[in-house]
């Protein structure tokens, strides 16, 4: 009986880890943005938020995001079929290698990778009027739109 409890705990922990999008730690040195960015992506995906660099999400995520633009996080961000195809192509060719091969989160902020990097920041900080959302990367990372997350300043 004494052994069963710890074993059960281990089983439960690995189950819950498997259930979330896992960070595989292999992001060192990989640029978030390729040297040549696609002009349509830059123009069409920066209207409501900064254009999220393709290197933030795996290819499977980009396919999901791009195939659901008419119901995009509560808004309609749909584009012509030709523009959708061109932007999808750009995104899936420059994906992140930060996730396990099966992960396909719709948001960068949903995954273990984001939690690992931002674990010290409280929900109250993300809720500040100057920030409003975890997804508002550029509020803290001034270089985010050009794929640089090294600089960070948390606004008051
Ligand atoms: C009409 C406005 C609008 C347009 C245009 C738009 N988005 Fe969004 N997008 C949103 C909203 C709203 C959210 C949710 C933001 C939040 O929760 O803070 C979002 C969130 C996202 C997220 C998740 C961010 C995260 O990691 O938490 C991704 C990825 C994304 N958009 C990609 C795109 C791409 C790619 C395009 C261009 C094809 C695009 N968006 C165009 C409104 C838009
Ligand atoms: C409230 C401010 C804030 C927001 C919003 C935020 N970050 Fe961060 N981020 C930080 C801080 C602070 C660190 C450094 C944490 C540490 O070193 O412990 C960090 C670290 C990072 C790192 C690691 C950089 C490195 O040198 O290892 C990446 C990548 C990153 N953030 C990406 C993002 C992305 C992508 C978003 C939006 C989807 C985002 N961040 C939103 C504050 C923020």
Short mmCIF file of N, CA and C and ligand atoms in Angstrom, two decimals:
data_model
loop_
_atom_site.label_atom_id
_atom_site.label_comp_id
_atom_site.label_asym_id
_atom_site.label_seq_id
_atom_site.Cartn_x
_atom_site.Cartn_y
_atom_site.Cartn_z
N UNK A 1 0.82 -1.22 0.00
CA UNK A 1 0.00 0.00 0.00
C UNK A 1 0.85 1.27 0.00
N UNK A 2 1.95 1.24 0.78
CA UNK A 2 2.80 2.44 0.91
C UNK A 2 3.29 2.93 -0.46
N UNK A 3 3.55 1.99 -1.37
CA UNK A 3 4.12 2.36 -2.68
C UNK A 3 3.10 2.97 -3.63
N UNK A 4 1.86 2.59 -3.44
CA UNK A 4 0.84 2.94 -4.43
C UNK A 4 0.68 4.45 -4.60
N UNK A 5 0.69 5.18 -3.48
CA UNK A 5 0.44 6.62 -3.54
C UNK A 5 1.50 7.37 -4.37
N UNK A 6 2.80 7.17 -4.07
CA UNK A 6 3.79 7.85 -4.90
C UNK A 6 3.70 7.45 -6.38
N UNK A 7 3.42 6.17 -6.63
CA UNK A 7 3.33 5.72 -8.02
C UNK A 7 2.18 6.42 -8.73
N UNK A 8 1.08 6.55 -8.02
CA UNK A 8 -0.10 7.20 -8.57
C UNK A 8 0.21 8.66 -8.89
N UNK A 9 0.95 9.29 -7.98
CA UNK A 9 1.33 10.70 -8.17
C UNK A 9 2.18 10.86 -9.42
N UNK A 10 3.15 9.96 -9.59
CA UNK A 10 4.03 10.03 -10.75
C UNK A 10 3.19 9.86 -12.02
N UNK A 11 2.25 8.90 -11.98
CA UNK A 11 1.42 8.64 -13.16
C UNK A 11 0.58 9.87 -13.49
N UNK A 12 0.00 10.49 -12.45
CA UNK A 12 -0.84 11.67 -12.68
C UNK A 12 -0.03 12.84 -13.21
N UNK A 13 1.18 13.02 -12.66
CA UNK A 13 2.02 14.13 -13.11
C UNK A 13 2.39 13.96 -14.57
N UNK A 14 2.76 12.74 -14.97
CA UNK A 14 3.17 12.59 -16.37
C UNK A 14 1.97 12.73 -17.29
N UNK A 15 0.80 12.32 -16.79
CA UNK A 15 -0.42 12.51 -17.60
C UNK A 15 -0.68 13.98 -17.86
N UNK A 16 -0.58 14.80 -16.80
CA UNK A 16 -0.91 16.21 -16.99
C UNK A 16 0.16 16.91 -17.82
N UNK A 17 1.40 16.44 -17.74
CA UNK A 17 2.44 17.03 -18.59
C UNK A 17 2.20 16.69 -20.05
N UNK A 18 1.78 15.45 -20.28
CA UNK A 18 1.55 15.03 -21.66
C UNK A 18 0.38 15.80 -22.26
N UNK A 19 -0.55 16.21 -21.40
CA UNK A 19 -1.75 16.87 -21.89
C UNK A 19 -1.47 18.29 -22.38
N UNK A 20 -0.44 18.94 -21.84
CA UNK A 20 -0.20 20.31 -22.30
C UNK A 20 0.90 20.32 -23.35
N UNK A 21 0.95 21.44 -24.07
CA UNK A 21 1.94 21.55 -25.14
C UNK A 21 3.32 21.69 -24.51
N UNK A 22 4.16 20.74 -24.74
CA UNK A 22 5.43 20.73 -24.01
C UNK A 22 6.55 21.51 -24.69
N UNK A 23 7.34 22.13 -23.85
CA UNK A 23 8.52 22.87 -24.29
C UNK A 23 9.67 21.89 -24.37
N UNK A 24 10.33 21.79 -25.51
CA UNK A 24 11.40 20.80 -25.59
C UNK A 24 12.79 21.39 -25.40
N UNK A 25 12.86 22.71 -25.16
CA UNK A 25 14.13 23.31 -24.81
C UNK A 25 15.11 23.49 -25.95
N UNK A 26 14.68 23.20 -27.18
CA UNK A 26 15.63 23.22 -28.29
C UNK A 26 15.58 24.51 -29.11
N UNK A 27 15.37 25.63 -28.42
CA UNK A 27 15.20 26.86 -29.18
C UNK A 27 16.47 27.69 -29.28
N UNK A 28 17.54 27.23 -28.68
CA UNK A 28 18.73 28.07 -28.62
C UNK A 28 19.21 28.49 -30.00
N UNK A 29 19.32 29.78 -30.17
CA UNK A 29 19.90 30.29 -31.40
C UNK A 29 19.00 30.32 -32.62
N UNK A 30 17.82 29.79 -32.52
CA UNK A 30 16.95 29.80 -33.70
C UNK A 30 16.25 31.15 -33.83
N UNK A 31 16.42 31.84 -34.96
CA UNK A 31 15.76 33.15 -35.09
C UNK A 31 14.24 33.00 -35.19
N UNK A 32 13.52 33.98 -34.66
CA UNK A 32 12.06 33.95 -34.69
C UNK A 32 11.54 34.39 -36.05
N UNK A 33 12.35 35.20 -36.73
CA UNK A 33 11.95 35.73 -38.04
C UNK A 33 13.04 35.43 -39.05
N UNK A 34 12.66 34.97 -40.25
CA UNK A 34 13.68 34.78 -41.29
C UNK A 34 14.15 36.15 -41.80
N UNK A 35 15.25 36.21 -42.52
CA UNK A 35 15.74 37.48 -43.03
C UNK A 35 14.74 38.14 -43.97
N UNK A 36 14.12 37.30 -44.79
CA UNK A 36 13.14 37.83 -45.75
C UNK A 36 11.75 37.59 -45.20
N UNK A 37 11.03 38.67 -44.87
CA UNK A 37 9.67 38.44 -44.41
C UNK A 37 8.68 38.65 -45.55
N UNK A 38 7.57 37.95 -45.46
CA UNK A 38 6.54 38.05 -46.48
C UNK A 38 5.74 39.35 -46.29
N UNK A 39 5.61 40.13 -47.37
CA UNK A 39 4.96 41.45 -47.27
C UNK A 39 3.48 41.34 -46.92
N UNK A 40 2.82 40.31 -47.41
CA UNK A 40 1.38 40.16 -47.10
C UNK A 40 1.18 39.83 -45.64
N UNK A 41 2.03 38.96 -45.12
CA UNK A 41 1.96 38.61 -43.70
C UNK A 41 2.14 39.89 -42.87
N UNK A 42 3.17 40.67 -43.22
CA UNK A 42 3.45 41.90 -42.48
C UNK A 42 2.25 42.85 -42.51
N UNK A 43 1.64 43.00 -43.68
CA UNK A 43 0.53 43.94 -43.82
C UNK A 43 -0.76 43.42 -43.18
N UNK A 44 -1.09 42.16 -43.44
CA UNK A 44 -2.40 41.65 -43.03
C UNK A 44 -2.46 41.17 -41.59
N UNK A 45 -1.34 40.80 -41.02
CA UNK A 45 -1.36 40.22 -39.67
C UNK A 45 -0.91 41.20 -38.60
N UNK A 46 -0.79 42.47 -38.96
CA UNK A 46 -0.35 43.45 -37.96
C UNK A 46 -1.42 44.52 -37.69
N UNK A 47 -2.64 44.28 -38.20
CA UNK A 47 -3.68 45.28 -38.05
C UNK A 47 -4.24 45.37 -36.63
N UNK A 48 -4.34 44.25 -35.94
CA UNK A 48 -4.99 44.24 -34.62
C UNK A 48 -3.97 44.00 -33.50
N UNK A 49 -2.85 43.43 -33.83
CA UNK A 49 -1.77 43.16 -32.87
C UNK A 49 -0.49 43.15 -33.69
N UNK A 50 0.66 43.10 -33.06
CA UNK A 50 1.90 42.98 -33.85
C UNK A 50 1.82 41.67 -34.64
N UNK A 51 2.46 41.62 -35.79
CA UNK A 51 2.49 40.37 -36.55
C UNK A 51 3.35 39.38 -35.77
N UNK A 52 2.72 38.33 -35.24
CA UNK A 52 3.47 37.36 -34.43
C UNK A 52 4.48 36.62 -35.31
N UNK A 53 5.76 36.66 -34.95
CA UNK A 53 6.79 36.01 -35.78
C UNK A 53 6.50 34.51 -35.97
N UNK A 54 6.73 33.99 -37.16
CA UNK A 54 6.45 32.57 -37.44
C UNK A 54 7.21 31.63 -36.50
N UNK A 55 8.37 32.06 -36.00
CA UNK A 55 9.18 31.21 -35.13
C UNK A 55 8.61 31.01 -33.74
N UNK A 56 7.42 31.56 -33.48
CA UNK A 56 6.81 31.35 -32.16
C UNK A 56 6.00 30.06 -32.06
N UNK A 57 5.49 29.57 -33.20
CA UNK A 57 4.59 28.42 -33.14
C UNK A 57 5.00 27.34 -34.14
N UNK A 58 4.66 26.09 -33.83
CA UNK A 58 4.97 25.02 -34.79
C UNK A 58 4.08 25.11 -36.03
N UNK A 59 4.50 24.44 -37.09
CA UNK A 59 3.77 24.49 -38.36
C UNK A 59 2.31 24.05 -38.20
N UNK A 60 2.08 23.04 -37.37
CA UNK A 60 0.71 22.54 -37.18
C UNK A 60 -0.18 23.62 -36.57
N UNK A 61 0.38 24.46 -35.71
CA UNK A 61 -0.39 25.57 -35.13
C UNK A 61 -0.75 26.59 -36.19
N UNK A 62 0.22 26.93 -37.03
CA UNK A 62 -0.04 27.94 -38.06
C UNK A 62 -1.12 27.46 -39.01
N UNK A 63 -1.12 26.16 -39.32
CA UNK A 63 -2.17 25.64 -40.20
C UNK A 63 -3.54 25.83 -39.54
N UNK A 64 -3.61 25.56 -38.24
CA UNK A 64 -4.88 25.73 -37.52
C UNK A 64 -5.30 27.20 -37.50
N UNK A 65 -4.36 28.07 -37.13
CA UNK A 65 -4.67 29.50 -37.06
C UNK A 65 -5.18 29.98 -38.42
N UNK A 66 -4.48 29.61 -39.48
CA UNK A 66 -4.79 30.13 -40.81
C UNK A 66 -6.05 29.50 -41.42
N UNK A 67 -6.44 28.33 -40.91
CA UNK A 67 -7.66 27.74 -41.48
C UNK A 67 -8.89 28.17 -40.69
N UNK A 68 -8.70 28.98 -39.64
CA UNK A 68 -9.85 29.43 -38.85
C UNK A 68 -9.92 30.95 -38.74
N UNK A 69 -9.43 31.66 -39.74
CA UNK A 69 -9.36 33.13 -39.65
C UNK A 69 -10.73 33.79 -39.53
N UNK A 70 -11.78 33.13 -40.02
CA UNK A 70 -13.11 33.74 -39.92
C UNK A 70 -13.61 33.74 -38.47
N UNK A 71 -13.04 32.84 -37.65
CA UNK A 71 -13.38 32.84 -36.21
C UNK A 71 -12.08 32.93 -35.43
N UNK A 72 -11.42 34.06 -35.54
CA UNK A 72 -10.09 34.24 -35.01
C UNK A 72 -10.15 34.94 -33.64
N UNK A 73 -10.08 34.18 -32.58
CA UNK A 73 -10.11 34.74 -31.21
C UNK A 73 -11.24 35.76 -31.06
N UNK A 74 -12.42 35.37 -31.51
CA UNK A 74 -13.57 36.25 -31.34
C UNK A 74 -13.72 37.32 -32.40
N UNK A 75 -12.82 37.36 -33.40
CA UNK A 75 -13.00 38.34 -34.47
C UNK A 75 -12.95 37.65 -35.83
N UNK A 76 -13.30 38.37 -36.86
CA UNK A 76 -13.21 37.86 -38.22
C UNK A 76 -11.98 38.47 -38.87
N UNK A 77 -10.97 37.66 -39.11
CA UNK A 77 -9.73 38.15 -39.72
C UNK A 77 -9.53 37.49 -41.08
N UNK A 78 -10.63 37.09 -41.71
CA UNK A 78 -10.48 36.31 -42.95
C UNK A 78 -9.92 37.13 -44.10
N UNK A 79 -9.25 36.43 -45.00
CA UNK A 79 -8.57 37.02 -46.16
C UNK A 79 -8.99 36.24 -47.41
N UNK A 80 -8.57 36.71 -48.55
CA UNK A 80 -8.86 35.95 -49.78
C UNK A 80 -8.12 34.62 -49.73
N UNK A 81 -8.60 33.66 -50.52
CA UNK A 81 -7.97 32.34 -50.53
C UNK A 81 -6.50 32.44 -50.93
N UNK A 82 -6.21 33.31 -51.90
CA UNK A 82 -4.82 33.44 -52.38
C UNK A 82 -3.92 34.01 -51.28
N UNK A 83 -4.37 35.06 -50.59
CA UNK A 83 -3.56 35.64 -49.52
C UNK A 83 -3.40 34.66 -48.36
N UNK A 84 -4.47 33.94 -48.04
CA UNK A 84 -4.40 32.95 -46.96
C UNK A 84 -3.34 31.90 -47.29
N UNK A 85 -3.35 31.44 -48.55
CA UNK A 85 -2.39 30.40 -48.95
C UNK A 85 -0.96 30.94 -48.89
N UNK A 86 -0.77 32.17 -49.38
CA UNK A 86 0.59 32.73 -49.41
C UNK A 86 1.13 32.93 -47.98
N UNK A 87 0.28 33.45 -47.10
CA UNK A 87 0.74 33.69 -45.72
C UNK A 87 0.97 32.37 -44.98
N UNK A 88 0.07 31.41 -45.21
CA UNK A 88 0.23 30.09 -44.56
C UNK A 88 1.58 29.49 -44.95
N UNK A 89 1.88 29.60 -46.23
CA UNK A 89 3.13 29.08 -46.74
C UNK A 89 4.34 29.69 -46.02
N UNK A 90 4.32 31.01 -45.91
CA UNK A 90 5.41 31.72 -45.22
C UNK A 90 5.54 31.24 -43.76
N UNK A 91 4.40 31.11 -43.09
CA UNK A 91 4.43 30.73 -41.67
C UNK A 91 4.94 29.30 -41.47
N UNK A 92 4.42 28.36 -42.27
CA UNK A 92 4.80 26.96 -42.04
C UNK A 92 6.23 26.66 -42.49
N UNK A 93 6.79 27.55 -43.30
CA UNK A 93 8.18 27.32 -43.71
C UNK A 93 9.20 27.86 -42.71
N UNK A 94 8.73 28.64 -41.74
CA UNK A 94 9.65 29.23 -40.75
C UNK A 94 9.16 28.98 -39.32
N UNK A 95 8.84 27.75 -39.00
CA UNK A 95 8.16 27.48 -37.73
C UNK A 95 9.12 27.43 -36.54
N UNK A 96 8.52 27.32 -35.37
CA UNK A 96 9.29 27.14 -34.14
C UNK A 96 9.72 25.69 -34.01
N UNK A 97 10.84 25.50 -33.35
CA UNK A 97 11.23 24.14 -32.96
C UNK A 97 11.21 24.04 -31.44
N UNK A 98 10.39 24.92 -30.82
CA UNK A 98 10.35 24.97 -29.36
C UNK A 98 9.36 24.00 -28.75
N UNK A 99 8.58 23.34 -29.58
CA UNK A 99 7.51 22.52 -29.06
C UNK A 99 7.76 21.06 -29.40
N UNK A 100 7.09 20.16 -28.69
CA UNK A 100 7.19 18.75 -29.05
C UNK A 100 6.52 18.56 -30.41
N UNK A 101 6.85 17.48 -31.08
CA UNK A 101 6.40 17.33 -32.46
C UNK A 101 4.88 17.21 -32.57
N UNK A 102 4.20 16.87 -31.48
CA UNK A 102 2.75 16.69 -31.57
C UNK A 102 1.98 17.94 -31.11
N UNK A 103 2.69 18.93 -30.56
CA UNK A 103 1.99 20.09 -30.03
C UNK A 103 1.47 20.98 -31.15
N UNK A 104 0.25 21.49 -30.97
CA UNK A 104 -0.30 22.44 -31.95
C UNK A 104 -1.16 23.47 -31.22
N UNK A 105 -0.55 24.23 -30.29
CA UNK A 105 -1.35 25.21 -29.55
C UNK A 105 -1.77 26.35 -30.47
N UNK A 106 -2.92 26.94 -30.19
CA UNK A 106 -3.37 28.09 -30.99
C UNK A 106 -2.68 29.36 -30.53
N UNK A 107 -2.19 29.34 -29.31
CA UNK A 107 -1.53 30.51 -28.76
C UNK A 107 -0.16 30.14 -28.22
N UNK A 108 0.80 31.02 -28.43
CA UNK A 108 2.12 30.90 -27.82
C UNK A 108 1.97 30.81 -26.30
N UNK A 109 1.05 31.63 -25.80
CA UNK A 109 0.89 31.78 -24.35
C UNK A 109 0.23 30.58 -23.68
N UNK A 110 -0.25 29.62 -24.48
CA UNK A 110 -0.90 28.43 -23.92
C UNK A 110 0.10 27.37 -23.50
N UNK A 111 1.29 27.45 -24.00
CA UNK A 111 2.20 26.32 -23.87
C UNK A 111 3.13 26.37 -22.69
N UNK A 112 3.74 25.25 -22.44
CA UNK A 112 4.71 25.13 -21.35
C UNK A 112 5.89 26.08 -21.60
N UNK A 113 6.26 26.25 -22.88
CA UNK A 113 7.38 27.12 -23.23
C UNK A 113 7.17 28.52 -22.66
N UNK A 114 5.97 29.07 -22.86
CA UNK A 114 5.68 30.42 -22.38
C UNK A 114 5.74 30.46 -20.85
N UNK A 115 5.20 29.42 -20.22
CA UNK A 115 5.20 29.38 -18.74
C UNK A 115 6.62 29.30 -18.20
N UNK A 116 7.46 28.53 -18.86
CA UNK A 116 8.84 28.41 -18.41
C UNK A 116 9.51 29.78 -18.42
N UNK A 117 9.27 30.54 -19.50
CA UNK A 117 9.93 31.84 -19.65
C UNK A 117 9.29 32.93 -18.79
N UNK A 118 8.03 32.78 -18.42
CA UNK A 118 7.31 33.87 -17.74
C UNK A 118 6.74 33.48 -16.38
N UNK A 119 7.23 32.38 -15.82
CA UNK A 119 6.70 31.85 -14.58
C UNK A 119 6.71 32.83 -13.41
N UNK A 120 7.65 33.76 -13.44
CA UNK A 120 7.81 34.68 -12.31
C UNK A 120 6.82 35.86 -12.38
N UNK A 121 6.17 36.02 -13.51
CA UNK A 121 5.31 37.20 -13.69
C UNK A 121 3.88 36.85 -13.28
N UNK A 122 3.31 37.64 -12.36
CA UNK A 122 1.99 37.30 -11.83
C UNK A 122 0.87 37.72 -12.78
N UNK A 123 -0.31 37.12 -12.58
CA UNK A 123 -1.48 37.46 -13.39
C UNK A 123 -1.81 38.94 -13.26
N UNK A 124 -1.59 39.50 -12.06
CA UNK A 124 -1.90 40.92 -11.84
C UNK A 124 -1.04 41.81 -12.73
N UNK A 125 0.19 41.41 -12.95
CA UNK A 125 1.08 42.21 -13.82
C UNK A 125 0.56 42.16 -15.26
N UNK A 126 0.23 40.96 -15.74
CA UNK A 126 -0.27 40.85 -17.12
C UNK A 126 -1.57 41.64 -17.30
N UNK A 127 -2.34 41.80 -16.19
CA UNK A 127 -3.63 42.50 -16.28
C UNK A 127 -3.50 44.02 -16.23
N UNK A 128 -2.30 44.55 -15.98
CA UNK A 128 -2.13 46.00 -15.91
C UNK A 128 -2.66 46.70 -17.16
N UNK A 129 -3.16 47.93 -16.99
CA UNK A 129 -3.72 48.68 -18.12
C UNK A 129 -2.69 48.86 -19.23
N UNK A 130 -1.42 48.94 -18.85
CA UNK A 130 -0.36 49.14 -19.84
C UNK A 130 -0.02 47.85 -20.59
N UNK A 131 -0.57 46.71 -20.15
CA UNK A 131 -0.24 45.42 -20.76
C UNK A 131 -1.51 44.73 -21.28
N UNK A 132 -2.46 44.51 -20.40
CA UNK A 132 -3.79 43.95 -20.71
C UNK A 132 -3.84 42.47 -21.04
N UNK A 133 -2.82 41.93 -21.71
CA UNK A 133 -2.90 40.53 -22.13
C UNK A 133 -1.49 39.94 -22.20
N UNK A 134 -1.41 38.68 -21.86
CA UNK A 134 -0.14 37.96 -22.01
C UNK A 134 0.33 38.01 -23.45
N UNK A 135 -0.63 38.06 -24.35
CA UNK A 135 -0.31 38.03 -25.78
C UNK A 135 0.24 39.35 -26.30
N UNK A 136 0.21 40.36 -25.45
CA UNK A 136 0.71 41.68 -25.85
C UNK A 136 2.22 41.75 -25.64
N UNK A 137 2.93 40.88 -26.32
CA UNK A 137 4.38 40.73 -26.14
C UNK A 137 5.10 42.08 -26.18
N UNK A 138 4.67 42.92 -27.12
CA UNK A 138 5.41 44.14 -27.41
C UNK A 138 5.35 45.16 -26.27
N UNK A 139 4.38 44.98 -25.35
CA UNK A 139 4.32 45.86 -24.18
C UNK A 139 5.60 45.73 -23.35
N UNK A 140 6.17 44.54 -23.30
CA UNK A 140 7.37 44.31 -22.49
C UNK A 140 8.63 44.08 -23.33
N UNK A 141 8.43 43.54 -24.54
CA UNK A 141 9.58 43.27 -25.41
C UNK A 141 9.54 44.27 -26.56
N UNK A 142 10.30 45.35 -26.45
CA UNK A 142 10.19 46.42 -27.46
C UNK A 142 10.59 45.93 -28.85
N UNK A 143 11.41 44.90 -28.93
CA UNK A 143 11.87 44.42 -30.24
C UNK A 143 11.04 43.26 -30.79
N UNK A 144 9.89 42.98 -30.15
CA UNK A 144 9.13 41.77 -30.49
C UNK A 144 8.72 41.69 -31.96
N UNK A 145 8.33 42.85 -32.52
CA UNK A 145 7.83 42.82 -33.90
C UNK A 145 8.94 42.43 -34.88
N UNK A 146 10.20 42.66 -34.48
CA UNK A 146 11.27 42.21 -35.36
C UNK A 146 11.89 40.91 -34.85
N UNK A 147 11.14 40.22 -34.00
CA UNK A 147 11.55 38.88 -33.59
C UNK A 147 12.60 38.85 -32.48
N UNK A 148 12.79 40.00 -31.81
CA UNK A 148 13.78 40.04 -30.74
C UNK A 148 13.11 40.12 -29.37
N UNK A 149 13.32 39.08 -28.56
CA UNK A 149 12.70 39.02 -27.23
C UNK A 149 13.73 39.15 -26.12
N UNK A 150 14.95 39.55 -26.48
CA UNK A 150 16.01 39.66 -25.48
C UNK A 150 15.79 40.85 -24.55
N UNK A 151 15.28 41.95 -25.11
CA UNK A 151 15.03 43.13 -24.27
C UNK A 151 13.67 43.01 -23.63
N UNK A 152 13.60 43.28 -22.36
CA UNK A 152 12.30 43.28 -21.69
C UNK A 152 12.27 44.29 -20.57
N UNK A 153 11.20 45.05 -20.55
CA UNK A 153 10.96 46.02 -19.49
C UNK A 153 9.48 45.89 -19.17
N UNK A 154 9.17 45.59 -17.94
CA UNK A 154 7.76 45.47 -17.58
C UNK A 154 7.21 46.85 -17.26
N UNK A 155 6.25 47.37 -18.07
CA UNK A 155 5.73 48.72 -17.81
C UNK A 155 4.88 48.77 -16.54
N UNK A 156 4.87 49.94 -15.90
CA UNK A 156 4.12 50.13 -14.65
C UNK A 156 2.62 50.17 -14.93
C1 LIG B 1 -9.35 41.69 -36.91
C2 LIG B 1 -8.25 41.66 -35.97
C3 LIG B 1 -7.16 40.62 -36.18
C4 LIG B 1 -6.40 40.38 -37.32
C5 LIG B 1 -6.49 41.08 -38.67
C6 LIG B 1 -5.48 39.31 -36.97
N1 LIG B 1 -5.64 38.95 -35.65
FE1 LIG B 1 -4.57 37.56 -34.66
N2 LIG B 1 -5.59 37.97 -32.94
C7 LIG B 1 -6.64 38.86 -32.82
C8 LIG B 1 -7.14 38.87 -31.46
C9 LIG B 1 -8.28 39.70 -30.91
C10 LIG B 1 -6.32 37.95 -30.74
C11 LIG B 1 -6.38 37.60 -29.25
C12 LIG B 1 -5.47 38.57 -28.52
C13 LIG B 1 -5.43 38.42 -27.01
O1 LIG B 1 -5.98 37.48 -26.46
O2 LIG B 1 -4.79 39.27 -26.39
C14 LIG B 1 -5.38 37.40 -31.70
C15 LIG B 1 -4.40 36.47 -31.39
C16 LIG B 1 -3.55 35.87 -32.30
C17 LIG B 1 -2.61 34.82 -31.98
C18 LIG B 1 -2.37 34.23 -30.60
C19 LIG B 1 -1.38 35.08 -29.80
C20 LIG B 1 -0.86 34.35 -28.57
O3 LIG B 1 0.17 33.69 -28.70
O4 LIG B 1 -1.46 34.45 -27.51
C21 LIG B 1 -1.98 34.48 -33.13
C22 LIG B 1 -0.91 33.41 -33.30
C23 LIG B 1 -2.52 35.31 -34.18
N3 LIG B 1 -3.47 36.17 -33.65
C24 LIG B 1 -2.14 35.25 -35.50
C25 LIG B 1 -2.63 36.08 -36.51
C26 LIG B 1 -2.25 35.97 -37.91
C27 LIG B 1 -1.29 34.96 -38.47
C28 LIG B 1 -2.93 36.96 -38.59
C29 LIG B 1 -2.88 37.28 -40.05
C30 LIG B 1 -3.32 36.25 -40.94
C31 LIG B 1 -3.76 37.67 -37.58
N4 LIG B 1 -3.55 37.09 -36.37
C32 LIG B 1 -4.59 38.74 -37.87
C33 LIG B 1 -7.14 39.65 -33.84
C34 LIG B 1 -6.67 39.72 -35.14
C1 LIG B 2 4.52 41.50 -18.68
C2 LIG B 2 5.64 41.57 -19.58
C3 LIG B 2 5.82 40.48 -20.63
C4 LIG B 2 4.93 40.08 -21.63
C5 LIG B 2 3.54 40.61 -21.91
C6 LIG B 2 5.63 39.07 -22.39
N1 LIG B 2 6.87 38.85 -21.87
FE1 LIG B 2 8.29 37.58 -22.58
N2 LIG B 2 9.48 37.98 -20.97
C7 LIG B 2 9.24 38.94 -20.01
C8 LIG B 2 10.30 38.91 -19.01
C9 LIG B 2 10.40 39.80 -17.77
C10 LIG B 2 11.18 37.87 -19.42
C11 LIG B 2 12.46 37.40 -18.70
C12 LIG B 2 12.09 36.35 -17.70
C13 LIG B 2 13.29 35.76 -16.99
O1 LIG B 2 14.41 35.93 -17.49
O2 LIG B 2 13.08 35.15 -15.95
C14 LIG B 2 10.66 37.33 -20.66
C15 LIG B 2 11.27 36.33 -21.42
C16 LIG B 2 10.88 35.97 -22.70
C17 LIG B 2 11.64 35.13 -23.59
C18 LIG B 2 13.00 34.54 -23.28
C19 LIG B 2 14.08 35.42 -23.83
C20 LIG B 2 15.43 34.84 -23.53
O3 LIG B 2 16.40 35.60 -23.69
O4 LIG B 2 15.52 33.67 -23.13
C21 LIG B 2 10.93 35.00 -24.74
C22 LIG B 2 11.33 34.25 -25.99
C23 LIG B 2 9.70 35.74 -24.55
N3 LIG B 2 9.70 36.32 -23.32
C24 LIG B 2 8.69 35.80 -25.49
C25 LIG B 2 7.44 36.42 -25.27
C26 LIG B 2 6.32 36.36 -26.19
C27 LIG B 2 6.33 35.59 -27.49
C28 LIG B 2 5.31 37.09 -25.63
C29 LIG B 2 3.93 37.34 -26.17
C30 LIG B 2 3.18 36.20 -26.70
C31 LIG B 2 5.81 37.62 -24.36
N4 LIG B 2 7.11 37.18 -24.18
C32 LIG B 2 5.08 38.42 -23.50
C33 LIG B 2 8.16 39.78 -19.98
C34 LIG B 2 7.02 39.69 -20.79
#
